[in-house]
mmCIF file of C-alpha atoms in Angstrom:
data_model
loop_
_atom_site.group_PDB
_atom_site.id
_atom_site.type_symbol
_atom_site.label_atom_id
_atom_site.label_comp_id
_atom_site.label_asym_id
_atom_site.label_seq_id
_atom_site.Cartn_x
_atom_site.Cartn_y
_atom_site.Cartn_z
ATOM 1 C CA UNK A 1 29.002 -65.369 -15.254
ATOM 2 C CA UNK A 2 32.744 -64.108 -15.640
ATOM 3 C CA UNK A 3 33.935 -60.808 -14.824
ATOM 4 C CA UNK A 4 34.127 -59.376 -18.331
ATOM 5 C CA UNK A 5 30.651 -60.399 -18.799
ATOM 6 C CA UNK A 6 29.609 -58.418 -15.761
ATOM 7 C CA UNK A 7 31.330 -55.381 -16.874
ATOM 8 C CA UNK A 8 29.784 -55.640 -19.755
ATOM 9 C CA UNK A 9 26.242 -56.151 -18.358
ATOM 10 C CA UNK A 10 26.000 -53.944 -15.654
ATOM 11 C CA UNK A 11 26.177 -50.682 -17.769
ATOM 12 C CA UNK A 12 23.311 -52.432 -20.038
ATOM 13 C CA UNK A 13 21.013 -53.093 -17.168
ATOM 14 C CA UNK A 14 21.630 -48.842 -15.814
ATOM 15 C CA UNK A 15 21.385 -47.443 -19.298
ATOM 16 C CA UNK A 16 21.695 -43.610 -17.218
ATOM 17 C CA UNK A 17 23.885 -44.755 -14.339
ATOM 18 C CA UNK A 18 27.165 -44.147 -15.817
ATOM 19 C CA UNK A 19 26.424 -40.832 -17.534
ATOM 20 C CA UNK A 20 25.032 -39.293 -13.882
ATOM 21 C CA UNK A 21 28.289 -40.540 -12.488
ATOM 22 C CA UNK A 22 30.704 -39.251 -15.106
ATOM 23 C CA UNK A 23 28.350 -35.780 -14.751
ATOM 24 C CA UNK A 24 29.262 -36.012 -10.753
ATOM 25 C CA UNK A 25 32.813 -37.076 -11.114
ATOM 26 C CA UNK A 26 33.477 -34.058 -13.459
ATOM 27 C CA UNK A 27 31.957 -31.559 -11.007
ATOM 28 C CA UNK A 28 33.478 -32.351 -8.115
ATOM 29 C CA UNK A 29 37.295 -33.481 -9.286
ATOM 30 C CA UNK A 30 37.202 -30.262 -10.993
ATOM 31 C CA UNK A 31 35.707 -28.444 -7.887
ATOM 32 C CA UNK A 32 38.958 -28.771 -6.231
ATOM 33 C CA UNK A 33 40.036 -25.552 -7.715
ATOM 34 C CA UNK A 34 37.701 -23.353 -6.470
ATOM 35 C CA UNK A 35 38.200 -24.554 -2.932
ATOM 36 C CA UNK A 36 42.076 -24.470 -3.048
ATOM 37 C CA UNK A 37 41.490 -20.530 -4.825
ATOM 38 C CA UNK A 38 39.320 -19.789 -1.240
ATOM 39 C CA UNK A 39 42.107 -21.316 1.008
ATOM 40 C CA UNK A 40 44.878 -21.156 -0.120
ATOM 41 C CA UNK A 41 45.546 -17.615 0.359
ATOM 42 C CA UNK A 42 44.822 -18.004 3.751
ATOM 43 C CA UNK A 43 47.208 -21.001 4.485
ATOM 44 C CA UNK A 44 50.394 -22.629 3.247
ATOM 45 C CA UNK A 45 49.556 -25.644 1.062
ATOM 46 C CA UNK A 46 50.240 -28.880 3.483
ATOM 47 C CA UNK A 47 48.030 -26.328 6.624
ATOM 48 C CA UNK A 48 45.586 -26.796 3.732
ATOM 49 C CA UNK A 49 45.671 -30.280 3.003
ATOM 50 C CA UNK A 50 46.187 -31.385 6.728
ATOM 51 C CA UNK A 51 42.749 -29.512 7.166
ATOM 52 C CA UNK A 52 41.175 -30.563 4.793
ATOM 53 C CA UNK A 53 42.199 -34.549 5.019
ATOM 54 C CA UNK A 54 41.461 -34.274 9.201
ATOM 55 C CA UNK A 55 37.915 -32.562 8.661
ATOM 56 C CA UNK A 56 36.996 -35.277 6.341
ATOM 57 C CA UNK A 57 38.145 -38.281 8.271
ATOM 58 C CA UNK A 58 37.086 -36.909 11.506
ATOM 59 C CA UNK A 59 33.025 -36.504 9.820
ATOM 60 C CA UNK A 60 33.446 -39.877 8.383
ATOM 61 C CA UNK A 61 34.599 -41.548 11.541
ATOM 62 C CA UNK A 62 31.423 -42.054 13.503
ATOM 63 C CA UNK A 63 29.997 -43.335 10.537
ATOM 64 C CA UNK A 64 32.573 -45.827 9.747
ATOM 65 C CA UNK A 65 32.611 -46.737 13.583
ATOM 66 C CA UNK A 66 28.731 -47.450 13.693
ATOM 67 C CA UNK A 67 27.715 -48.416 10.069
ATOM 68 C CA UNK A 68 29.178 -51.192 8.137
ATOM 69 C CA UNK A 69 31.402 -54.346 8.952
ATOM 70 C CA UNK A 70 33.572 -54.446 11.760
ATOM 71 C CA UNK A 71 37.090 -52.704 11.026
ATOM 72 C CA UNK A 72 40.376 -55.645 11.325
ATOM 73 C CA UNK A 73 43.588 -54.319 11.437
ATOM 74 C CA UNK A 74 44.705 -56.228 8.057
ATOM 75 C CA UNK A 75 41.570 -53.960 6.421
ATOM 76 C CA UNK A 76 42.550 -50.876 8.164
ATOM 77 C CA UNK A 77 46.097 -51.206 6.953
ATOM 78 C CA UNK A 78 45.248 -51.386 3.421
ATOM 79 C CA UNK A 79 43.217 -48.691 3.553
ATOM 80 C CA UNK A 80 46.033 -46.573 5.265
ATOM 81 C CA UNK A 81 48.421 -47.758 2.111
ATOM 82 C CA UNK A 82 45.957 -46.660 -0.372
ATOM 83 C CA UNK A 83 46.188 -43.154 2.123
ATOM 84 C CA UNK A 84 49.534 -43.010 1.356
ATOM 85 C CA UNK A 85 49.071 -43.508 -2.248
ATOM 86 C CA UNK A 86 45.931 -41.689 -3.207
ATOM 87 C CA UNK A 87 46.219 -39.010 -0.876
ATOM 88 C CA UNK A 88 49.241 -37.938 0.564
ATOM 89 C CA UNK A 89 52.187 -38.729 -2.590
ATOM 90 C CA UNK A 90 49.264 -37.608 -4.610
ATOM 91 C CA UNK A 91 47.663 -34.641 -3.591
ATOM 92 C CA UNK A 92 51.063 -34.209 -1.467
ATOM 93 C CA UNK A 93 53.553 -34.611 -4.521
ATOM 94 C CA UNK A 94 51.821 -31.629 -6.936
ATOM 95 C CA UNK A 95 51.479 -29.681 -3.433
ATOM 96 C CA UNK A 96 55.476 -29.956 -3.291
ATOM 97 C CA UNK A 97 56.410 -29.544 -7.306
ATOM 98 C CA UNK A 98 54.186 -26.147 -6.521
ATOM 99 C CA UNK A 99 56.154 -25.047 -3.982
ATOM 100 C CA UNK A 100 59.351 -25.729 -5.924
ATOM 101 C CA UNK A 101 58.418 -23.203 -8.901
ATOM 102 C CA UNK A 102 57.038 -26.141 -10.730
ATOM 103 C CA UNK A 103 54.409 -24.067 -13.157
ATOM 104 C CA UNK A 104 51.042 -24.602 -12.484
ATOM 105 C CA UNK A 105 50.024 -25.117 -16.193
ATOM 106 C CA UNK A 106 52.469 -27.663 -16.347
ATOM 107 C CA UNK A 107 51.559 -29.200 -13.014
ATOM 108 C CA UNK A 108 47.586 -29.546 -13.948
ATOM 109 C CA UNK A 109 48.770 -31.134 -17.474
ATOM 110 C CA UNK A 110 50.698 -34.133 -16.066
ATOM 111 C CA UNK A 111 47.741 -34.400 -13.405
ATOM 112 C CA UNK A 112 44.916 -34.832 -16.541
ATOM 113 C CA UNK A 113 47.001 -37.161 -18.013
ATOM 114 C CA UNK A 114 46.724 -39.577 -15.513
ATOM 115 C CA UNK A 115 43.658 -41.441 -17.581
ATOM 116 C CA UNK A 116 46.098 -41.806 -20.030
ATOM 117 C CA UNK A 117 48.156 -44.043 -17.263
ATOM 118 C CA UNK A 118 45.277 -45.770 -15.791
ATOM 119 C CA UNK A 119 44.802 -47.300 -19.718
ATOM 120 C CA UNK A 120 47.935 -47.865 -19.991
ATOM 121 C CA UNK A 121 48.242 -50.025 -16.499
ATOM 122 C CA UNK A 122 44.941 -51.263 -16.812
ATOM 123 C CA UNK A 123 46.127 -54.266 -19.371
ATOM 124 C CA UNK A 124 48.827 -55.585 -17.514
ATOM 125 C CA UNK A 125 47.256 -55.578 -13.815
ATOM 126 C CA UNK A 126 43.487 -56.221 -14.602
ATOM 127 C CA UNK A 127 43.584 -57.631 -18.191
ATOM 128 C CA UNK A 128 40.950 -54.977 -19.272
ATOM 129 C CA UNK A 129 42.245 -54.189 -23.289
ATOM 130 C CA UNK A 130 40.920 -51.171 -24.202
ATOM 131 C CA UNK A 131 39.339 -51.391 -27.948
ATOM 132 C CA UNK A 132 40.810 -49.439 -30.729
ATOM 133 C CA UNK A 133 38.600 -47.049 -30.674
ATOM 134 C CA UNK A 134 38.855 -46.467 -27.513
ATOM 135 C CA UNK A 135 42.857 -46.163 -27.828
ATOM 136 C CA UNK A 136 41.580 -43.304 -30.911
ATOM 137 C CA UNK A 137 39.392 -41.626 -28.360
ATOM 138 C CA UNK A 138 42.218 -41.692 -25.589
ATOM 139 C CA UNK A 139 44.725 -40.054 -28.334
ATOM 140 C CA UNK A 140 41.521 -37.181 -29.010
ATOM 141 C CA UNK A 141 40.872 -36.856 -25.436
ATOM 142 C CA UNK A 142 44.877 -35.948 -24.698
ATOM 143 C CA UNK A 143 44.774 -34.136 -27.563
ATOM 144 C CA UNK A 144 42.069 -31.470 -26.145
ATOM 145 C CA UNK A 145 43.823 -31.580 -22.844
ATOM 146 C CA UNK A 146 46.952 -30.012 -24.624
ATOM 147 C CA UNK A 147 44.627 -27.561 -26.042
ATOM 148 C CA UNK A 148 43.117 -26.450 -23.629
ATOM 149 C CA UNK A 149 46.716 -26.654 -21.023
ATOM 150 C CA UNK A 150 48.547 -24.714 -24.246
ATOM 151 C CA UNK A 151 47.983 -20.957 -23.602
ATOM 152 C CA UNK A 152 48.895 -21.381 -19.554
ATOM 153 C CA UNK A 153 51.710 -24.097 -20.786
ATOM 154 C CA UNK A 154 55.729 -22.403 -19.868
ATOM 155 C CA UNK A 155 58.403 -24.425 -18.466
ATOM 156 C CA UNK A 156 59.923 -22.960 -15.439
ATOM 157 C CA UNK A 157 63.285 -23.052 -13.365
ATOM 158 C CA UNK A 158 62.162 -25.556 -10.805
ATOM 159 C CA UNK A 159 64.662 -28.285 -10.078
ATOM 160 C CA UNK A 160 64.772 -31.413 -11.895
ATOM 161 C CA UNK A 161 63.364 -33.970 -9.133
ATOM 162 C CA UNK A 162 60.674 -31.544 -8.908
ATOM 163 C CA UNK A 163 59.649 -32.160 -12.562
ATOM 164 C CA UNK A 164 59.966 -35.761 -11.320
ATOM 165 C CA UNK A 165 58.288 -35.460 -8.264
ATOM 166 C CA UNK A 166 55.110 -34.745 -10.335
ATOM 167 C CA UNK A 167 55.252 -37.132 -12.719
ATOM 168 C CA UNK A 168 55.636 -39.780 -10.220
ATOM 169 C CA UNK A 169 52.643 -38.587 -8.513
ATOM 170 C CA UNK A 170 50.487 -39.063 -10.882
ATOM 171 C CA UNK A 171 51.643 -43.142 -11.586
ATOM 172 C CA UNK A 172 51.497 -43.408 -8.028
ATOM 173 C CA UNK A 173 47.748 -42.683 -8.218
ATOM 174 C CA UNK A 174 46.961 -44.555 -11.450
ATOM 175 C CA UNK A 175 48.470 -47.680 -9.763
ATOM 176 C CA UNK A 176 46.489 -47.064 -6.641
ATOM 177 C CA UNK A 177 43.224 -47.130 -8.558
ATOM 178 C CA UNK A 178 44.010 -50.061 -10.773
ATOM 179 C CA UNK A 179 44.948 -51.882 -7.842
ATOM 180 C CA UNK A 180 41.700 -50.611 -5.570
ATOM 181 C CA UNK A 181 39.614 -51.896 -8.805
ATOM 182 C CA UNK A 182 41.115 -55.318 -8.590
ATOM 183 C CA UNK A 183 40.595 -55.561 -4.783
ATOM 184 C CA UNK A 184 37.043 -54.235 -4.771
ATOM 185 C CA UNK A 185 35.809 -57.734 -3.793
ATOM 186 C CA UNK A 186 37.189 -57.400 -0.535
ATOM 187 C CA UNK A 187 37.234 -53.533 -0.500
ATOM 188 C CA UNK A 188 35.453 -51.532 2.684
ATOM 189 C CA UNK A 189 32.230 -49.917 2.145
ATOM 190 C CA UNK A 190 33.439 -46.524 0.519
ATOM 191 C CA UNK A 191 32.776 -44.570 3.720
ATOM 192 C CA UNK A 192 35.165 -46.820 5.849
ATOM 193 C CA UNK A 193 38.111 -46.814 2.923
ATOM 194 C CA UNK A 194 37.717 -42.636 2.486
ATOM 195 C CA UNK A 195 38.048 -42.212 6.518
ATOM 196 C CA UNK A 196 40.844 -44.021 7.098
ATOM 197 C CA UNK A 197 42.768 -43.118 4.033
ATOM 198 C CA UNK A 198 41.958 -39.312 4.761
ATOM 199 C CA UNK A 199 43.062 -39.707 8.863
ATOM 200 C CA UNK A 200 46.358 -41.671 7.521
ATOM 201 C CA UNK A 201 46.907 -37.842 5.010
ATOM 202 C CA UNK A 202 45.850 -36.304 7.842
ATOM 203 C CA UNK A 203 48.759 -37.380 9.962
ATOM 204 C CA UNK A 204 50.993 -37.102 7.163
ATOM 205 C CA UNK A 205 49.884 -34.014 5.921
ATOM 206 C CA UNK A 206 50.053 -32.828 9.808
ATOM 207 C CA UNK A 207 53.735 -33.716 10.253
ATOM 208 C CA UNK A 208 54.339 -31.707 6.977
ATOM 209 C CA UNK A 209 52.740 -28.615 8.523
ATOM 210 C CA UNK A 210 54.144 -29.000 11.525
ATOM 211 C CA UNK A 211 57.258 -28.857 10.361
ATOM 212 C CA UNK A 212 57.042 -25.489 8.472
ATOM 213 C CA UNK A 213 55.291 -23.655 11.464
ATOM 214 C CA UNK A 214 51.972 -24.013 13.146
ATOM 215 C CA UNK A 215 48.835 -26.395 12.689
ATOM 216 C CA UNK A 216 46.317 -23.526 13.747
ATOM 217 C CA UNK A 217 44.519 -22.631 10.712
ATOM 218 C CA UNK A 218 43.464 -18.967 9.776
ATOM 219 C CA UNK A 219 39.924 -18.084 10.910
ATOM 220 C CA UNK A 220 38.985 -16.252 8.276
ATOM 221 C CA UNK A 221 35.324 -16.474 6.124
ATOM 222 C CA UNK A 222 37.616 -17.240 2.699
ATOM 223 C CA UNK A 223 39.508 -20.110 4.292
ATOM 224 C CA UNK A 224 36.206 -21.362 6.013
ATOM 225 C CA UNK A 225 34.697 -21.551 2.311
ATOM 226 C CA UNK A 226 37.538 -23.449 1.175
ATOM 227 C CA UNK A 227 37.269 -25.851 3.468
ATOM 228 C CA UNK A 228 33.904 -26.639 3.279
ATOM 229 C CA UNK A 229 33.964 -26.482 -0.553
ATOM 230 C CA UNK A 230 37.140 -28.688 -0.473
ATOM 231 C CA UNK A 231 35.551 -31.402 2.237
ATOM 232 C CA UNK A 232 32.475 -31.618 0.724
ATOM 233 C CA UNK A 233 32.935 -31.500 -2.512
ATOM 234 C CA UNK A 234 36.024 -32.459 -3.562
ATOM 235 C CA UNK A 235 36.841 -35.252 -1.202
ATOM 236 C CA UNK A 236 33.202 -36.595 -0.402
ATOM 237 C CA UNK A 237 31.514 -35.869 -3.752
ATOM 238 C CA UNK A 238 34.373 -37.076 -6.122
ATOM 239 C CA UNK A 239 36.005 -39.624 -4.371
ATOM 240 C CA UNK A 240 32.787 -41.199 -3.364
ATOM 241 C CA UNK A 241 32.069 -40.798 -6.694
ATOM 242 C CA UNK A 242 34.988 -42.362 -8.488
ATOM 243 C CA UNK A 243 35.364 -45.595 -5.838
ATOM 244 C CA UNK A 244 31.883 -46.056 -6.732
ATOM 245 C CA UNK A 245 32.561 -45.730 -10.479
ATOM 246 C CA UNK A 246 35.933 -48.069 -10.095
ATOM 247 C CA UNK A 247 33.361 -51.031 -8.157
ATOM 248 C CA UNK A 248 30.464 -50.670 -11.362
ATOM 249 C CA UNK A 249 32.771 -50.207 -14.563
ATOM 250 C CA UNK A 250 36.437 -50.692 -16.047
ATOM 251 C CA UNK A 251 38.500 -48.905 -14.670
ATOM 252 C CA UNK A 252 39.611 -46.719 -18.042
ATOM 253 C CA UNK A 253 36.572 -46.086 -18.940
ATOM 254 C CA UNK A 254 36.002 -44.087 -15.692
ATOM 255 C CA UNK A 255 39.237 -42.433 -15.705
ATOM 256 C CA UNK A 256 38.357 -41.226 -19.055
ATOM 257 C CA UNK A 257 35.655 -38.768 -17.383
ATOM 258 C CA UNK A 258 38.827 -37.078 -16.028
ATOM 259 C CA UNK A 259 40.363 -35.731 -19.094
ATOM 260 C CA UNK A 260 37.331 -33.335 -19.052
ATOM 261 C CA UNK A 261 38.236 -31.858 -15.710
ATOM 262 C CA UNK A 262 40.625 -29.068 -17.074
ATOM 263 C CA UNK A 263 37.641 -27.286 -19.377
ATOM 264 C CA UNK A 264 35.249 -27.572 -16.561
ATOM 265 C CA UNK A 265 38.022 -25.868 -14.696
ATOM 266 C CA UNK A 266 37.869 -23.197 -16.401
ATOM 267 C CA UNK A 267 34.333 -23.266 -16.430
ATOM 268 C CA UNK A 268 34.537 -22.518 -12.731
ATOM 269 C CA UNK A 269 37.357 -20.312 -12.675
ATOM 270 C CA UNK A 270 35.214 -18.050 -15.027
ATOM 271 C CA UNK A 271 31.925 -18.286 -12.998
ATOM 272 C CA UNK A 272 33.034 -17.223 -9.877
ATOM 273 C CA UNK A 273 36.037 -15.577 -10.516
ATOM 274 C CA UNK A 274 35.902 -13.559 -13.538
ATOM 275 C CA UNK A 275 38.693 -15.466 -15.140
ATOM 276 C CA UNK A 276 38.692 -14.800 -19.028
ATOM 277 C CA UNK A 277 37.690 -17.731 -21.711
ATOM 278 C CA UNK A 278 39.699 -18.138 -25.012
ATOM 279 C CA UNK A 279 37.917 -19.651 -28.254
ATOM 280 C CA UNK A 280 41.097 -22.501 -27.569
ATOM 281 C CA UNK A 281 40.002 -23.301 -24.261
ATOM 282 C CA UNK A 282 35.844 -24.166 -26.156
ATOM 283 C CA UNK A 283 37.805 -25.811 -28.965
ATOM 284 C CA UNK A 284 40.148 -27.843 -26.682
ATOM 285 C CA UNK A 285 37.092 -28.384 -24.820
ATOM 286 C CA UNK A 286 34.870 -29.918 -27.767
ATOM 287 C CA UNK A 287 37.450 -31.912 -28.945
ATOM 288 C CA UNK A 288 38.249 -33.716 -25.454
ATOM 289 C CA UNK A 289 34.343 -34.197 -25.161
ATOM 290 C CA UNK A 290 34.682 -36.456 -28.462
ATOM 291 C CA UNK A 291 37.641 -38.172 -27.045
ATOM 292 C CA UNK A 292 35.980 -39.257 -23.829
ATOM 293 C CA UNK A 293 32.471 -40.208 -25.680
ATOM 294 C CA UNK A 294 34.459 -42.394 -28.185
ATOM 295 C CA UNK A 295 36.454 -43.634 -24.857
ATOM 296 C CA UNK A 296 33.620 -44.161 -22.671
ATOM 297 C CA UNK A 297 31.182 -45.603 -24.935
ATOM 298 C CA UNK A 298 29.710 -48.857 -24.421
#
């Protein structure tokens, strides 16, 4: 059996696998928010994301210790790379455009387009060609994402390499998930891969802090939510989630899920914080829905 024909067969055999891990992957990338609202007005951005990044290794590490194969340095380095990639210049690089006036709107727009990049890359370094259809339902999917991004949308008067710095995070972390789905033969169990890649942030993310003050974090009830939310939801839940998406299906059509993660967003920001909803943000919402069902469909 060749590759393309498992791809093609392994959705058909789990009619109801995919949509209960495009449901999960929604909820928890968009979670994120809702932790970072708890802590971050506790804690400067990289105390945040040092926390955060140690807290999950350190819970992952007995597991990966006792449970699964035994971990070889060559394994444990490329897990530490894909650190780099998918966690520190990621979550690191729209940390830093933030800090340098960057405007949020405009941040979280170049962020959801990163299923646009994953298509794109996906052809050259994994020879999956996305359909025409799909390629219409990636062009409807964008276009809600601009909907729904178009009332908080304003450029501000950040510097130019910090425009840069964003987009470049972004590619960084579409090429670090078209390359994990082309090495998933040889990949860790997920448990291993998220613990070391979290530690490397960790250190990373440590030096960062460390360098702008302290590493003691606030102990207050708010940042203590955040945390927790931000551990286990948006780094266990959605990264669990979308390494075991990237290992079961192409690699576009799970990066598609994605492009709904701005409405549901909002969804949150409006459940637990009172933030008002427009009739744009339902429309851009509808219309992105149609792009990632045309996108996504088998």
């Amino acid at each position: 059996m060749t590759e393309q024909t498992l791809h093609q067969a392994e959705p058909g055999r789990h009619p109801f696998l995919w949509p209960l891990l495009a449901t999960l992957l929604i909820i928890g990338w968009s979670s994120g928010f809702v932790g970072i609202r708890f802590a971050s007005e506790e804690a400067s951005v990289a105390l945040l994301l040092f926390w955060r990044t140690l807290l999950s290794g350190l819970i992952l590490l007995p597991f990966a210790i006792l449970i699964g194969p035994r971990l070889r340095l060559r394994g444990v380095l490329e897990q530490a790379a894909f650190g780099v990639m998918s966690v520190f210049l990621y979550l690191g690089g729209f940390a830093l455009a933030i800090e340098q006036r960057v405007p949020t709107g405009l941040v979280a727009l170049i962020s959801d387009l990163l299923p646009l990049a994953i298509a794109c890359l996906s052809q050259p370094v994994l020879a999956e060609r996305l359909s025409l259809r799909q390629w219409i339902g990636t062009a409807i999917a964008v276009s809600g994402v601009l909907i729904v991004s178009l009332e908080s949308l304003t450029f501000g008067e950040a510097p130019l390499w910090a425009y840069g710095v964003t987009v470049g995070s972004m590619l960084i972390f579409a090429l670090a998930s078209v390359i994990y789905r082309r090495q998933r033969a040889q990949s860790l169990p997920i448990h291993q891969s998220l613990c070391i890649q979290t530690l490397t942030g960790s250190v990373l993310f440590g030096l960062c802090a460390l360098w702008q003050g302290s590493l003691a974090p606030p102990l207050t009830l708010n940042f203590g939510i955040g945390m927790a939310w931000l551990v286990l939801i948006a780094t266990f839940a959605a990264y669990w989630v979308y390494y075991t998406s990237l290992r079961l299906f192409p690699v576009a059509q799970v990066s598609a899920a994605i492009y709904l993660s701005p409405p549901v967003t909002m969804l949150w920001a409006w459940a637990l914080f009172s933030e008002p909803l427009t009739t744009t943000m339902f429309i851009g919402l509808a219309v992105t829905f149609v792009g990632v069902w045309m996108t996504s469909r088998a």
